[in-house]
Amino acid sequence: MPELPDVETFRRFVDETSLHRKLVDVRVFNRRVLNGLSPQRLKRALQGQSFRSTARHGKHLFVEVDGSRWLALHFGMTGYLDFGRQRRTGPHDRVVFVFAEEYSLAFVCARLFGRITLADSVEGFVADKRLGPDAMAVSGEEFASRIRRSKATIKSILMDQSQLSGIGNLYSDEILFQSRIHPTFPGHRLTTERAACLYRNTRKVLRMAIGRKADPWAMPQSCLLPHREREGRCPSCRAALTRQTVAGRTAYWCPRCQRK
DNA sequence: ACGTGCTCCTGTGTGC
DNA sequence: TGCACACAGGAGCACG
């Protein structure tokens, strides 16, 4: 579930809670999330240091450690961060960063799809993973040219992290709804005008979601997201929403407002 | 170059 | 009540 707005919310959370605190311990409860990196190496890289700054690219959160090393966090589907003083360990805590004075930041991830790795730089990591430009940082020209050079369905392009970084299933549905574009419409058949409209709505939706701390239910009633469920109706025309698999995901759209 | 389906996982909700 | 099972969906992969 964590898409760009969620990860941006996590990033701000780290900024508010966890910077400039001395790291006294790193507790690894499940090695799987470290992706082959040994708990010892992680601990050695962090112990005695502190988190200096944060960055984000798409769904990836980066935390700078003294000595210009970066933690790269990916939240999979169910990952999130929790911070507290004398915080009790929960059943899904996978890695806990322990600071001085008994404060700690936990990487909580029920389904173990999340990952924490070390990187030398954000740029290096992004290049390594072949991530496309961040969906909030990309220019309108770059956005349109990427969309219009692909013959894939527009929903799959929006969700393709090598094309655009940060958009997942939920927000792609919302962006397409706002743009009145059918999810299976081929990217290369979008006119420049419609591509520009899609770009504006991408920014609008992501900005709105960040402002609401990525709570889909907190989005305005005129949005698709609060109605995105079985039996849901289009907030604009009241038509029953279509629910169908597109690009391997459950997509919701309005069959009247979003025609092919 | 595209879509499809499988896998990794486990909490949650539904139906019998 | 308890069990079986579908479902959720990020990402990487094999396959056609």
Short mmCIF file of C-alpha atoms (C1' of nucleotides) in Angstrom, two decimals:
data_model
loop_
_atom_site.label_atom_id
_atom_site.label_comp_id
_atom_site.label_asym_id
_atom_site.label_seq_id
_atom_site.Cartn_x
_atom_site.Cartn_y
_atom_site.Cartn_z
CA MET A 1 0.00 0.00 0.00
CA PRO A 2 2.68 2.53 0.70
CA GLU A 3 2.83 4.68 -2.43
CA LEU A 4 4.49 8.06 -2.87
CA PRO A 5 2.15 9.96 -0.50
CA ASP A 6 2.55 7.37 2.24
CA VAL A 7 6.33 7.34 1.92
CA GLU A 8 6.46 11.14 1.91
CA THR A 9 4.44 11.02 5.13
CA PHE A 10 6.94 8.55 6.60
CA ARG A 11 9.79 10.80 5.51
CA ARG A 12 8.33 13.77 7.36
CA PHE A 13 7.73 11.53 10.34
CA VAL A 14 11.42 10.62 10.46
CA ASP A 15 12.31 14.30 10.14
CA GLU A 16 10.12 15.16 13.11
CA THR A 17 11.15 12.30 15.35
CA SER A 18 14.44 10.67 14.58
CA LEU A 19 17.11 13.09 13.30
CA HIS A 20 20.23 13.97 15.33
CA ARG A 21 19.73 11.32 17.96
CA LYS A 22 22.62 9.07 18.86
CA LEU A 23 22.08 5.51 17.65
CA VAL A 24 22.97 3.10 20.44
CA ASP A 25 21.67 -0.16 18.98
CA VAL A 26 20.07 -1.78 15.96
CA ARG A 27 17.83 -4.75 16.65
CA VAL A 28 17.07 -7.06 13.76
CA PHE A 29 14.12 -9.37 14.40
CA ASN A 30 13.89 -10.69 10.88
CA ARG A 31 16.85 -10.88 8.52
CA ARG A 32 14.68 -11.28 5.44
CA VAL A 33 14.03 -7.53 5.24
CA LEU A 34 17.79 -6.89 5.08
CA ASN A 35 18.03 -8.65 1.72
CA GLY A 36 21.31 -10.41 2.36
CA LEU A 37 22.93 -7.60 4.32
CA SER A 38 24.14 -8.99 7.63
CA PRO A 39 22.74 -7.51 10.86
CA GLN A 40 26.36 -7.08 12.00
CA ARG A 41 27.23 -4.94 9.00
CA LEU A 42 24.15 -2.81 9.46
CA LYS A 43 24.90 -2.40 13.12
CA ARG A 44 28.50 -1.48 12.43
CA ALA A 45 27.42 1.14 9.90
CA LEU A 46 25.00 2.77 12.31
CA GLN A 47 26.11 2.36 15.88
CA GLY A 48 27.35 5.55 17.48
CA GLN A 49 26.17 7.58 14.50
CA SER A 50 22.97 9.53 13.97
CA PHE A 51 20.44 10.15 11.22
CA ARG A 52 21.28 13.40 9.51
CA SER A 53 18.67 14.01 6.82
CA THR A 54 16.06 12.29 4.70
CA ALA A 55 15.23 12.03 1.03
CA ARG A 56 12.64 10.23 -1.02
CA HIS A 57 12.46 8.88 -4.54
CA GLY A 58 9.16 7.31 -5.52
CA LYS A 59 8.26 4.73 -2.91
CA HIS A 60 11.80 4.60 -1.50
CA LEU A 61 12.76 6.47 1.64
CA PHE A 62 16.39 7.38 2.24
CA VAL A 63 17.89 8.28 5.58
CA GLU A 64 21.37 9.79 5.64
CA VAL A 65 23.76 8.48 8.24
CA ASP A 66 26.89 10.35 9.32
CA GLY A 67 29.70 9.66 6.92
CA SER A 68 27.49 9.97 3.85
CA ARG A 69 25.98 6.53 3.94
CA TRP A 70 22.33 6.06 3.33
CA LEU A 71 19.70 3.71 4.63
CA ALA A 72 17.25 2.83 1.87
CA LEU A 73 13.84 1.73 3.05
CA HIS A 74 11.09 0.20 1.00
CA PHE A 75 7.79 -0.59 2.65
CA GLY A 76 6.35 -3.29 0.44
CA MET A 77 2.63 -3.51 1.00
CA THR A 78 2.19 -3.32 4.72
CA GLY A 79 5.27 -1.54 6.02
CA TYR A 80 5.28 1.58 8.19
CA LEU A 81 7.35 3.33 10.83
CA ASP A 82 6.65 3.74 14.52
CA PHE A 83 8.50 5.90 16.99
CA GLY A 84 8.33 6.18 20.74
CA ARG A 85 10.10 6.29 24.05
CA GLN A 86 10.24 2.99 25.93
CA ARG A 87 8.21 1.62 23.08
CA ARG A 88 7.07 -1.97 23.50
CA THR A 89 8.23 -4.38 20.82
CA GLY A 90 5.35 -5.42 18.56
CA PRO A 91 4.93 -8.77 16.79
CA HIS A 92 5.69 -7.27 13.37
CA ASP A 93 8.69 -5.18 14.31
CA ARG A 94 11.39 -6.30 11.85
CA VAL A 95 14.19 -3.81 12.55
CA VAL A 96 14.31 -1.37 15.45
CA PHE A 97 16.73 1.56 15.56
CA VAL A 98 17.41 2.35 19.17
CA PHE A 99 18.47 5.88 20.10
CA ALA A 100 19.80 7.39 23.31
CA GLU A 101 17.39 7.96 26.18
CA GLU A 102 15.31 4.93 25.22
CA TYR A 103 13.78 6.41 22.11
CA SER A 104 13.40 4.09 19.16
CA LEU A 105 12.22 3.97 15.56
CA ALA A 106 10.69 0.69 14.39
CA PHE A 107 10.35 -0.63 10.86
CA VAL A 108 7.10 -2.55 11.16
CA CYS A 109 6.17 -4.87 8.33
CA ALA A 110 3.58 -7.62 8.76
CA ARG A 111 4.03 -9.23 5.37
CA LEU A 112 7.77 -9.09 5.04
CA PHE A 113 7.69 -7.51 1.60
CA GLY A 114 9.54 -4.46 2.92
CA ARG A 115 13.31 -4.06 2.60
CA ILE A 116 16.06 -2.10 4.30
CA THR A 117 19.45 -1.82 2.61
CA LEU A 118 22.53 0.37 2.67
CA ALA A 119 23.42 2.65 -0.23
CA ASP A 120 26.33 4.96 -1.00
CA SER A 121 24.09 7.61 -2.53
CA VAL A 122 20.50 8.21 -3.50
CA GLU A 123 21.46 8.74 -7.14
CA GLY A 124 23.42 5.50 -7.19
CA PHE A 125 20.54 3.58 -5.69
CA VAL A 126 18.05 5.05 -8.17
CA ALA A 127 20.31 4.23 -11.12
CA ASP A 128 20.99 0.75 -9.78
CA LYS A 129 17.30 -0.06 -9.41
CA ARG A 130 16.57 1.54 -12.78
CA LEU A 131 13.89 3.74 -11.29
CA GLY A 132 12.18 6.32 -13.45
CA PRO A 133 11.88 9.94 -12.35
CA ASP A 134 9.95 10.67 -9.16
CA ALA A 135 6.29 11.26 -9.98
CA MET A 136 6.27 14.56 -8.08
CA ALA A 137 9.58 15.82 -9.48
CA VAL A 138 9.21 14.90 -13.14
CA SER A 139 8.62 17.67 -15.69
CA GLY A 140 5.50 17.79 -17.83
CA GLU A 141 7.54 17.17 -20.98
CA GLU A 142 9.32 14.14 -19.59
CA PHE A 143 6.03 12.78 -18.22
CA ALA A 144 4.24 13.13 -21.55
CA SER A 145 7.05 11.69 -23.61
CA ARG A 146 7.33 8.63 -21.37
CA ILE A 147 3.58 8.00 -21.51
CA ARG A 148 3.32 8.57 -25.23
CA ARG A 149 6.24 6.36 -26.22
CA SER A 150 4.70 3.24 -24.67
CA LYS A 151 2.03 1.02 -26.16
CA ALA A 152 1.13 -0.45 -22.78
CA THR A 153 -2.11 0.36 -20.99
CA ILE A 154 -2.05 3.71 -19.25
CA LYS A 155 -2.60 2.18 -15.81
CA SER A 156 0.37 -0.13 -16.19
CA ILE A 157 2.58 2.76 -17.34
CA LEU A 158 1.59 4.85 -14.33
CA MET A 159 2.43 1.94 -12.01
CA ASP A 160 5.66 0.99 -13.78
CA GLN A 161 8.40 2.18 -11.42
CA SER A 162 10.95 2.27 -14.24
CA GLN A 163 8.77 4.76 -16.09
CA LEU A 164 7.54 6.82 -13.15
CA SER A 165 8.51 6.26 -9.57
CA GLY A 166 5.93 6.44 -6.79
CA ILE A 167 2.50 5.58 -8.16
CA GLY A 168 0.79 2.32 -7.18
CA ASN A 169 -2.61 0.76 -7.57
CA LEU A 170 -4.72 3.11 -5.46
CA TYR A 171 -3.44 6.44 -6.70
CA SER A 172 -3.28 5.33 -10.34
CA ASP A 173 -7.01 4.65 -10.10
CA GLU A 174 -7.60 8.09 -8.61
CA ILE A 175 -5.42 9.88 -11.17
CA LEU A 176 -7.20 8.16 -14.07
CA PHE A 177 -10.59 8.93 -12.57
CA GLN A 178 -9.75 12.62 -12.20
CA SER A 179 -8.48 12.63 -15.78
CA ARG A 180 -11.53 10.72 -17.08
CA ILE A 181 -9.26 8.20 -18.80
CA HIS A 182 -10.03 4.49 -19.05
CA PRO A 183 -7.33 2.38 -17.31
CA THR A 184 -6.72 0.20 -20.36
CA PHE A 185 -6.30 3.08 -22.80
CA PRO A 186 -2.92 2.70 -24.59
CA GLY A 187 -0.35 5.32 -23.62
CA HIS A 188 0.80 6.08 -27.16
CA ARG A 189 -2.76 6.97 -28.19
CA LEU A 190 -3.06 9.81 -25.66
CA THR A 191 -3.05 13.23 -27.29
CA THR A 192 -0.58 15.81 -25.97
CA GLU A 193 -3.54 17.64 -24.43
CA ARG A 194 -4.74 14.58 -22.54
CA ALA A 195 -1.19 13.75 -21.47
CA ALA A 196 -0.89 17.27 -20.08
CA CYS A 197 -4.21 16.84 -18.27
CA LEU A 198 -2.97 13.52 -16.84
CA TYR A 199 0.20 15.23 -15.64
CA ARG A 200 -1.72 18.00 -13.87
CA ASN A 201 -4.00 15.47 -12.20
CA THR A 202 -1.07 13.30 -11.14
CA ARG A 203 0.39 16.27 -9.29
CA LYS A 204 -2.96 17.33 -7.91
CA VAL A 205 -3.84 13.88 -6.57
CA LEU A 206 -0.42 13.24 -5.04
CA ARG A 207 -0.30 16.70 -3.46
CA MET A 208 -3.80 16.25 -2.06
CA ALA A 209 -2.94 12.82 -0.68
CA ILE A 210 0.23 14.07 0.98
CA GLY A 211 -1.78 16.87 2.60
CA ARG A 212 -4.10 14.22 4.03
CA LYS A 213 -1.22 12.07 5.25
CA ALA A 214 -2.01 9.44 2.64
CA ASP A 215 -5.33 8.46 4.18
CA PRO A 216 -7.51 7.46 1.18
CA TRP A 217 -10.65 7.85 3.28
CA ALA A 218 -9.73 11.44 4.07
CA MET A 219 -9.80 12.40 0.39
CA PRO A 220 -12.70 14.65 -0.69
CA GLN A 221 -15.97 12.87 -1.47
CA SER A 222 -15.57 14.01 -5.08
CA CYS A 223 -12.59 11.63 -5.33
CA LEU A 224 -12.78 7.99 -6.32
CA LEU A 225 -10.84 6.69 -3.33
CA PRO A 226 -13.55 7.06 -0.64
CA HIS A 227 -15.87 5.09 -2.96
CA ARG A 228 -13.31 2.54 -4.10
CA GLU A 229 -14.97 -0.64 -2.85
CA ARG A 230 -17.40 -3.30 -4.01
CA GLU A 231 -20.82 -1.73 -4.58
CA GLY A 232 -19.12 1.66 -4.77
CA ARG A 233 -20.71 4.38 -6.92
CA CYS A 234 -19.16 7.14 -8.99
CA PRO A 235 -19.15 10.36 -6.93
CA SER A 236 -19.73 12.29 -10.14
CA CYS A 237 -22.52 10.42 -11.96
CA ARG A 238 -23.59 7.77 -9.42
CA ALA A 239 -22.99 4.92 -11.85
CA ALA A 240 -21.91 1.63 -10.26
CA LEU A 241 -18.12 1.43 -10.35
CA THR A 242 -16.48 -1.27 -12.44
CA ARG A 243 -14.09 -3.56 -10.58
CA GLN A 244 -11.74 -5.54 -12.79
CA THR A 245 -8.18 -6.78 -12.96
CA VAL A 246 -5.94 -4.50 -15.04
CA ALA A 247 -2.17 -4.88 -15.17
CA GLY A 248 -2.45 -7.64 -12.57
CA ARG A 249 -4.17 -5.39 -10.01
CA THR A 250 -7.74 -4.79 -8.96
CA ALA A 251 -8.74 -1.61 -10.73
CA TYR A 252 -11.83 0.49 -10.04
CA TRP A 253 -13.23 3.00 -12.50
CA CYS A 254 -16.43 4.66 -13.60
CA PRO A 255 -17.74 3.05 -16.80
CA ARG A 256 -19.56 6.27 -17.75
CA CYS A 257 -16.99 8.95 -16.92
CA GLN A 258 -13.97 6.96 -18.08
CA ARG A 259 -14.74 5.68 -21.57
CA LYS A 260 -12.23 4.03 -23.86
"C1'" DA B 1 7.38 -4.97 -26.30
"C1'" DC B 2 3.53 -6.17 -24.37
"C1'" DG B 3 0.09 -8.94 -21.09
"C1'" DT B 4 -0.43 -12.74 -17.94
"C1'" DG B 5 0.40 -15.46 -14.11
"C1'" DC B 6 3.23 -16.96 -10.42
"C1'" DT B 7 5.91 -16.14 -6.14
"C1'" DC B 8 7.18 -14.03 -2.03
"C1'" DC B 9 4.15 -13.29 2.79
"C1'" DT B 10 0.35 -12.97 6.45
"C1'" DG B 11 -3.73 -10.39 8.48
"C1'" DT B 12 -8.49 -9.86 7.47
"C1'" DG B 13 -12.89 -10.92 6.00
"C1'" DT B 14 -16.34 -14.26 4.17
"C1'" DG B 15 -18.90 -18.49 3.76
"C1'" DC B 16 -19.94 -23.12 5.30
"C1'" DT C 1 -16.85 -21.69 17.12
"C1'" DG C 2 -13.70 -23.08 13.88
"C1'" DC C 3 -11.93 -24.12 9.60
"C1'" DA C 4 -10.96 -23.26 4.58
"C1'" DC C 5 -10.09 -20.06 1.44
"C1'" DA C 6 -10.14 -15.81 -1.27
"C1'" DC C 7 -8.21 -11.44 -1.11
"C1'" DA C 8 -5.18 -7.59 -0.47
"C1'" DG C 9 -1.28 -5.56 -3.75
"C1'" DG C 10 4.65 -3.98 -4.33
"C1'" DA C 11 7.99 -6.03 -7.14
"C1'" DG C 12 10.60 -9.35 -9.65
"C1'" DC C 13 10.46 -13.13 -12.55
"C1'" DA C 14 9.34 -16.64 -16.33
"C1'" DC C 15 6.66 -17.33 -20.21
"C1'" DG C 16 4.18 -16.71 -24.67
#
